[in-house]
Amino acid sequence: MGADEEAARPEPERTDGPEQQQQAGPAGLDARDRAVLALEARSWRTAGAKERAVREELGLSSTRYYQLLNGLLDRPEALAHAPVLVNRLRRVRDARRTAR
């Protein structure tokens, strides 16, 4: 294919939809996933502070936050991004399942 033929080819159509707006990071996690992990890694001084931060910073209900977090714990990308946090949360989750 010559240079003239390459120049005549149309450019591929770009889609800048919502999935394009949340860029995946180096570990394959999007911005919301990284924000969930970052919020979970923080320590909280008062009861309700974490739930308030979930609503204000992420715009999620507590239930949806914990659903997303639980799903993240099973993803290898999350483990690669924050191995200490993910392994600790997996141990806590497994202990709670065993206690039931």
N, CA, C and O atoms as a DFTB+ gen file, in Angstrom:
400 C
 N C O
     1  1       0.850      -1.171       0.000
     2  2       0.000       0.000       0.000
     3  2       0.892       1.229       0.000
     4  3       1.787       1.344       0.837
     5  1       0.663       2.134      -0.914
     6  2       1.485       3.326      -1.043
     7  2       1.042       4.424      -0.103
     8  3       0.008       4.313       0.557
     9  1       1.826       5.482      -0.044
    10  2       1.519       6.597       0.834
    11  2       0.226       7.282       0.421
    12  3      -0.523       7.760       1.273
    13  1      -0.050       7.334      -0.908
    14  2      -1.279       7.962      -1.381
    15  2      -2.502       7.176      -0.927
    16  3      -3.520       7.763      -0.559
    17  1      -2.402       5.845      -0.954
    18  2      -3.538       5.018      -0.540
    19  2      -3.789       5.140       0.950
    20  3      -4.942       5.145       1.381
    21  1      -2.714       5.241       1.758
    22  2      -2.877       5.403       3.198
    23  2      -3.553       6.720       3.514
    24  3      -4.421       6.781       4.386
    25  1      -3.161       7.787       2.807
    26  2      -3.734       9.108       3.052
    27  2      -5.199       9.150       2.648
    28  3      -5.972       9.914       3.226
    29  1      -5.600       8.340       1.665
    30  2      -6.975       8.352       1.191
    31  2      -7.901       7.533       2.096
    32  3      -9.120       7.692       2.033
    33  1      -7.338       6.660       2.935
    34  2      -8.161       5.847       3.823
    35  2      -8.812       6.715       4.884
    36  3      -8.147       7.574       5.462
    37  1     -10.111       6.511       5.161
    38  2     -10.753       7.308       6.206
    39  2     -10.233       6.921       7.587
    40  3      -9.852       5.776       7.832
    41  1     -10.229       7.900       8.470
    42  2      -9.824       7.661       9.855
    43  2     -10.881       6.818      10.541
    44  3     -12.065       6.967      10.239
    45  1     -10.493       5.933      11.460
    46  2     -11.501       5.185      12.214
    47  2     -12.318       6.140      13.074
    48  3     -11.803       7.126      13.599
    49  1     -13.605       5.824      13.204
    50  2     -14.499       6.677      13.978
    51  2     -14.153       6.592      15.454
    52  3     -13.972       5.500      15.994
    53  1     -14.061       7.737      16.102
    54  2     -13.755       7.787      17.526
    55  2     -15.044       7.861      18.308
    56  3     -15.969       8.587      17.941
    57  1     -15.098       7.117      19.371
    58  2     -16.245       7.184      20.272
    59  2     -15.746       7.680      21.612
    60  3     -14.858       7.081      22.218
    61  1     -16.306       8.746      22.055
    62  2     -15.950       9.304      23.352
    63  2     -17.119       9.150      24.302
    64  3     -17.565      10.123      24.910
    65  1     -17.613       7.947      24.430
    66  2     -18.730       7.658      25.322
    67  2     -18.262       7.558      26.759
    68  3     -17.087       7.782      27.051
    69  1     -19.182       7.220      27.667
    70  2     -18.847       7.138      29.094
    71  2     -17.734       6.137      29.379
    72  3     -16.925       6.352      30.281
    73  1     -17.685       5.038      28.614
    74  2     -16.642       4.056      28.863
    75  2     -15.270       4.599      28.493
    76  3     -14.267       4.135      29.035
    77  1     -15.197       5.562      27.590
    78  2     -13.937       6.178      27.224
    79  2     -13.519       7.232      28.245
    80  3     -12.329       7.521      28.377
    81  1     -14.476       7.810      28.966
    82  2     -14.176       8.872      29.897
    83  2     -13.491       8.350      31.148
    84  3     -12.657       9.048      31.725
    85  1     -13.823       7.136      31.582
    86  2     -13.175       6.556      32.741
    87  2     -12.013       5.716      32.259
    88  3     -12.149       4.516      32.022
    89  1     -10.874       6.357      32.118
    90  2      -9.700       5.701      31.580
    91  2      -9.200       4.640      32.542
    92  3      -9.164       4.850      33.754
    93  1      -8.821       3.512      31.996
    94  2      -8.240       2.462      32.808
    95  2      -6.824       2.863      33.179
    96  3      -6.081       3.403      32.360
    97  1      -6.463       2.593      34.413
    98  2      -5.127       2.917      34.890
    99  2      -4.154       1.820      34.513
   100  3      -4.496       0.890      33.783
   101  1      -2.944       1.939      35.014
   102  2      -1.923       0.966      34.663
   103  2      -2.272      -0.447      35.111
   104  3      -1.795      -1.413      34.515
   105  1      -3.080      -0.585      36.130
   106  2      -3.438      -1.913      36.630
   107  2      -4.721      -2.432      35.988
   108  3      -5.199      -3.503      36.363
   109  1      -5.294      -1.695      35.023
   110  2      -6.505      -2.145      34.365
   111  2      -7.777      -1.770      35.114
   112  3      -8.852      -2.273      34.786
   113  1      -7.679      -0.918      36.090
   114  2      -8.841      -0.470      36.845
   115  2      -9.246       0.919      36.365
   116  3      -8.388       1.740      36.041
   117  1     -10.545       1.184      36.318
   118  2     -10.972       2.524      35.941
   119  2     -10.901       3.452      37.155
   120  3     -10.569       3.020      38.258
   121  1     -11.208       4.699      36.944
   122  2     -11.064       5.713      37.997
   123  2     -11.954       5.404      39.194
   124  3     -11.538       5.594      40.337
   125  1     -13.174       4.929      38.948
   126  2     -14.078       4.626      40.061
   127  2     -13.536       3.464      40.889
   128  3     -13.588       3.505      42.119
   129  1     -13.021       2.438      40.237
   130  2     -12.461       1.299      40.958
   131  2     -11.291       1.728      41.835
   132  3     -11.189       1.314      42.990
   133  1     -10.409       2.558      41.284
   134  2      -9.275       3.047      42.067
   135  2      -9.739       3.921      43.227
   136  3      -9.150       3.881      44.307
   137  1     -10.796       4.715      43.011
   138  2     -11.328       5.562      44.083
   139  2     -11.940       4.724      45.194
   140  3     -11.797       5.057      46.370
   141  1     -12.619       3.640      44.837
   142  2     -13.206       2.740      45.844
   143  2     -12.095       2.137      46.698
   144  3     -12.199       2.114      47.925
   145  1     -11.045       1.657      46.066
   146  2      -9.933       1.068      46.814
   147  2      -9.236       2.108      47.684
   148  3      -8.859       1.813      48.818
   149  1      -9.064       3.314      47.168
   150  2      -8.415       4.376      47.946
   151  2      -9.252       4.752      49.159
   152  3      -8.716       4.965      50.246
   153  1     -10.562       4.834      48.977
   154  2     -11.430       5.177      50.098
   155  2     -11.409       4.062      51.140
   156  3     -11.411       4.336      52.340
   157  1     -11.388       2.830      50.697
   158  2     -11.371       1.701      51.628
   159  2     -10.062       1.642      52.407
   160  3     -10.038       1.144      53.533
   161  1      -8.984       2.136      51.832
   162  2      -7.681       2.098      52.493
   163  2      -7.560       3.147      53.599
   164  3      -6.684       3.041      54.457
   165  1      -8.423       4.147      53.584
   166  2      -8.352       5.201      54.596
   167  2      -8.870       4.707      55.939
   168  3      -9.645       3.753      56.007
   169  1      -8.430       5.369      57.006
   170  2      -8.943       5.041      58.339
   171  2      -9.997       6.080      58.734
   172  3      -9.943       7.231      58.300
   173  1     -10.947       5.660      59.558
   174  2     -12.092       6.500      59.899
   175  2     -12.170       6.653      61.406
   176  3     -12.085       5.672      62.145
   177  1     -12.334       7.900      61.862
   178  2     -12.348       8.195      63.296
   179  2     -13.729       8.063      63.920
   180  3     -13.849       7.665      65.079
   181  1     -14.769       8.392      63.166
   182  2     -16.107       8.374      63.755
   183  2     -17.026       7.456      62.970
   184  3     -16.815       7.193      61.786
   185  1     -18.045       6.979      63.658
   186  2     -19.043       6.149      62.991
   187  2     -19.805       7.016      61.990
   188  3     -20.179       8.148      62.296
   189  1     -20.021       6.496      60.838
   190  2     -20.759       7.220      59.815
   191  2     -19.893       8.070      58.899
   192  3     -20.363       8.525      57.856
   193  1     -18.641       8.290      59.269
   194  2     -17.776       9.128      58.434
   195  2     -17.499       8.455      57.089
   196  3     -17.459       9.111      56.048
   197  1     -17.310       7.151      57.128
   198  2     -17.023       6.428      55.889
   199  2     -18.238       6.458      54.965
   200  3     -18.096       6.709      53.769
   201  1     -19.427       6.205      55.505
   202  2     -20.639       6.224      54.694
   203  2     -20.890       7.603      54.102
   204  3     -21.339       7.723      52.962
   205  1     -20.600       8.640      54.874
   206  2     -20.756      10.013      54.379
   207  2     -19.760      10.272      53.246
   208  3     -20.115      10.888      52.241
   209  1     -18.533       9.812      53.398
   210  2     -17.523       9.990      52.348
   211  2     -17.906       9.222      51.085
   212  3     -17.674       9.701      49.975
   213  1     -18.488       8.039      51.246
   214  2     -18.935       7.256      50.088
   215  2     -19.975       8.039      49.304
   216  3     -19.915       8.110      48.076
   217  1     -20.935       8.630      50.021
   218  2     -21.983       9.411      49.353
   219  2     -21.423      10.670      48.705
   220  3     -21.730      10.967      47.550
   221  1     -20.604      11.410      49.445
   222  2     -20.123      12.705      48.956
   223  2     -19.039      12.584      47.885
   224  3     -19.064      13.312      46.893
   225  1     -18.095      11.675      48.078
   226  2     -16.950      11.588      47.171
   227  2     -17.208      10.708      45.956
   228  3     -16.732      10.992      44.857
   229  1     -17.965       9.640      46.167
   230  2     -18.197       8.700      45.071
   231  2     -19.598       8.783      44.489
   232  3     -19.842       8.297      43.385
   233  1     -20.525       9.398      45.225
   234  2     -21.901       9.491      44.751
   235  2     -22.604       8.155      44.727
   236  3     -23.463       7.920      43.877
   237  1     -22.248       7.268      45.658
   238  2     -22.827       5.928      45.712
   239  2     -23.530       5.714      47.043
   240  3     -23.180       6.327      48.051
   241  1     -24.519       4.841      47.032
   242  2     -25.100       4.412      48.298
   243  2     -24.124       3.439      48.956
   244  3     -23.254       2.882      48.286
   245  1     -24.267       3.237      50.249
   246  2     -23.383       2.305      50.954
   247  2     -23.511       0.897      50.393
   248  3     -22.520       0.180      50.255
   249  1     -24.743       0.508      50.072
   250  2     -24.963      -0.833      49.532
   251  2     -24.229      -1.018      48.220
   252  3     -23.549      -2.026      48.031
   253  1     -24.354      -0.054      47.303
   254  2     -23.689      -0.157      46.007
   255  2     -22.177      -0.133      46.164
   256  3     -21.468      -0.840      45.447
   257  1     -21.671       0.677      47.101
   258  2     -20.239       0.743      47.374
   259  2     -19.707      -0.631      47.767
   260  3     -18.695      -1.087      47.234
   261  1     -20.389      -1.287      48.699
   262  2     -19.911      -2.591      49.159
   263  2     -20.070      -3.664      48.084
   264  3     -19.291      -4.616      48.048
   265  1     -21.062      -3.527      47.213
   266  2     -21.172      -4.454      46.083
   267  2     -19.970      -4.296      45.151
   268  3     -19.372      -5.286      44.731
   269  1     -19.621      -3.055      44.832
   270  2     -18.464      -2.797      43.968
   271  2     -17.169      -3.281      44.619
   272  3     -16.330      -3.903      43.967
   273  1     -17.019      -2.989      45.909
   274  2     -15.815      -3.395      46.628
   275  2     -15.682      -4.913      46.640
   276  3     -14.596      -5.440      46.400
   277  1     -16.768      -5.617      46.913
   278  2     -16.731      -7.076      46.945
   279  2     -16.346      -7.640      45.573
   280  3     -15.584      -8.603      45.489
   281  1     -16.867      -7.048      44.512
   282  2     -16.491      -7.478      43.174
   283  2     -15.022      -7.207      42.866
   284  3     -14.364      -8.001      42.194
   285  1     -14.515      -6.084      43.358
   286  2     -13.115      -5.742      43.140
   287  2     -12.172      -6.740      43.811
   288  3     -11.088      -7.016      43.298
   289  1     -12.582      -7.274      44.945
   290  2     -11.716      -8.200      45.678
   291  2     -11.431      -9.466      44.891
   292  3     -10.440     -10.147      45.152
   293  1     -12.286      -9.789      43.931
   294  2     -12.101     -10.988      43.128
   295  2     -11.330     -10.724      41.834
   296  3     -11.078     -11.655      41.069
   297  1     -10.963      -9.499      41.586
   298  2     -10.286      -9.155      40.320
   299  2      -8.772      -9.113      40.497
   300  3      -8.275      -8.486      41.433
   301  1      -8.041      -9.773      39.611
   302  2      -6.573      -9.750      39.700
   303  2      -5.998      -8.342      39.502
   304  3      -4.914      -8.044      40.005
   305  1      -6.706      -7.481      38.780
   306  2      -6.228      -6.111      38.579
   307  2      -6.196      -5.351      39.908
   308  3      -5.273      -4.578      40.164
   309  1      -7.213      -5.576      40.755
   310  2      -7.251      -4.921      42.063
   311  2      -6.125      -5.443      42.945
   312  3      -5.495      -4.677      43.675
   313  1      -5.874      -6.743      42.876
   314  2      -4.782      -7.327      43.651
   315  2      -3.443      -6.745      43.214
   316  3      -2.584      -6.482      44.056
   317  1      -3.252      -6.543      41.927
   318  2      -2.008      -5.953      41.426
   319  2      -1.883      -4.490      41.840
   320  3      -0.778      -4.007      42.085
   321  1      -3.013      -3.782      41.919
   322  2      -3.010      -2.354      42.253
   323  2      -2.743      -2.119      43.747
   324  3      -1.959      -1.240      44.107
   325  1      -3.388      -2.899      44.607
   326  2      -3.261      -2.717      46.064
   327  2      -3.228      -4.085      46.749
   328  3      -4.216      -4.486      47.363
   329  1      -2.120      -4.799      46.654
   330  2      -2.085      -6.170      47.151
   331  2      -2.304      -6.312      48.658
   332  3      -2.994      -7.235      49.090
   333  1      -1.739      -5.431      49.450
   334  2      -1.890      -5.545      50.898
   335  2      -3.351      -5.322      51.290
   336  3      -3.909      -6.089      52.074
   337  1      -3.961      -4.284      50.750
   338  2      -5.358      -3.974      51.059
   339  2      -6.283      -5.100      50.603
   340  3      -7.130      -5.555      51.373
   341  1      -6.130      -5.547      49.374
   342  2      -7.021      -6.575      48.827
   343  2      -6.867      -7.881      49.591
   344  3      -7.869      -8.530      49.894
   345  1      -5.650      -8.284      49.911
   346  2      -5.465      -9.519      50.673
   347  2      -6.063      -9.416      52.070
   348  3      -6.651     -10.379      52.564
   349  1      -5.918      -8.248      52.718
   350  2      -6.511      -8.064      54.050
   351  2      -8.034      -8.155      53.973
   352  3      -8.662      -8.817      54.799
   353  1      -8.629      -7.483      52.972
   354  2     -10.088      -7.506      52.836
   355  2     -10.599      -8.902      52.471
   356  3     -11.680      -9.299      52.905
   357  1      -9.830      -9.641      51.680
   358  2     -10.216     -11.017      51.367
   359  2     -10.217     -11.879      52.620
   360  3     -11.115     -12.699      52.812
   361  1      -9.201     -11.696      53.486
   362  2      -9.160     -12.466      54.739
   363  2     -10.358     -12.139      55.621
   364  3     -10.966     -13.040      56.198
   365  1     -10.701     -10.864      55.730
   366  2     -11.854     -10.446      56.529
   367  2     -13.126     -11.044      55.966
   368  3     -13.956     -11.566      56.710
   369  1     -13.283     -10.969      54.643
   370  2     -14.480     -11.523      53.995
   371  2     -14.575     -13.025      54.231
   372  3     -15.648     -13.536      54.552
   373  1     -13.467     -13.729      54.074
   374  2     -13.479     -15.180      54.271
   375  2     -13.781     -15.545      55.721
   376  3     -14.489     -16.519      55.979
   377  1     -13.256     -14.781      56.657
   378  2     -13.536     -15.040      58.078
   379  2     -15.022     -14.850      58.380
   380  3     -15.608     -15.624      59.137
   381  1     -15.623     -13.832      57.794
   382  2     -17.053     -13.596      58.023
   383  2     -17.903     -14.695      57.399
   384  3     -18.913     -15.103      57.972
   385  1     -17.497     -15.175      56.227
   386  2     -18.233     -16.272      55.588
   387  2     -18.136     -17.542      56.424
   388  3     -19.117     -18.273      56.560
   389  1     -16.965     -17.806      56.980
   390  2     -16.760     -18.992      57.790
   391  2     -17.580     -18.923      59.078
   392  3     -18.080     -19.938      59.561
   393  1     -17.709     -17.724      59.623
   394  2     -18.433     -17.549      60.887
   395  2     -19.941     -17.751      60.731
   396  3     -20.632     -17.967      61.727
   397  1     -20.460     -17.687      59.521
   398  2     -21.917     -17.839      59.319
   399  2     -22.359     -19.251      59.470
   400  3     -23.547     -19.545      59.332
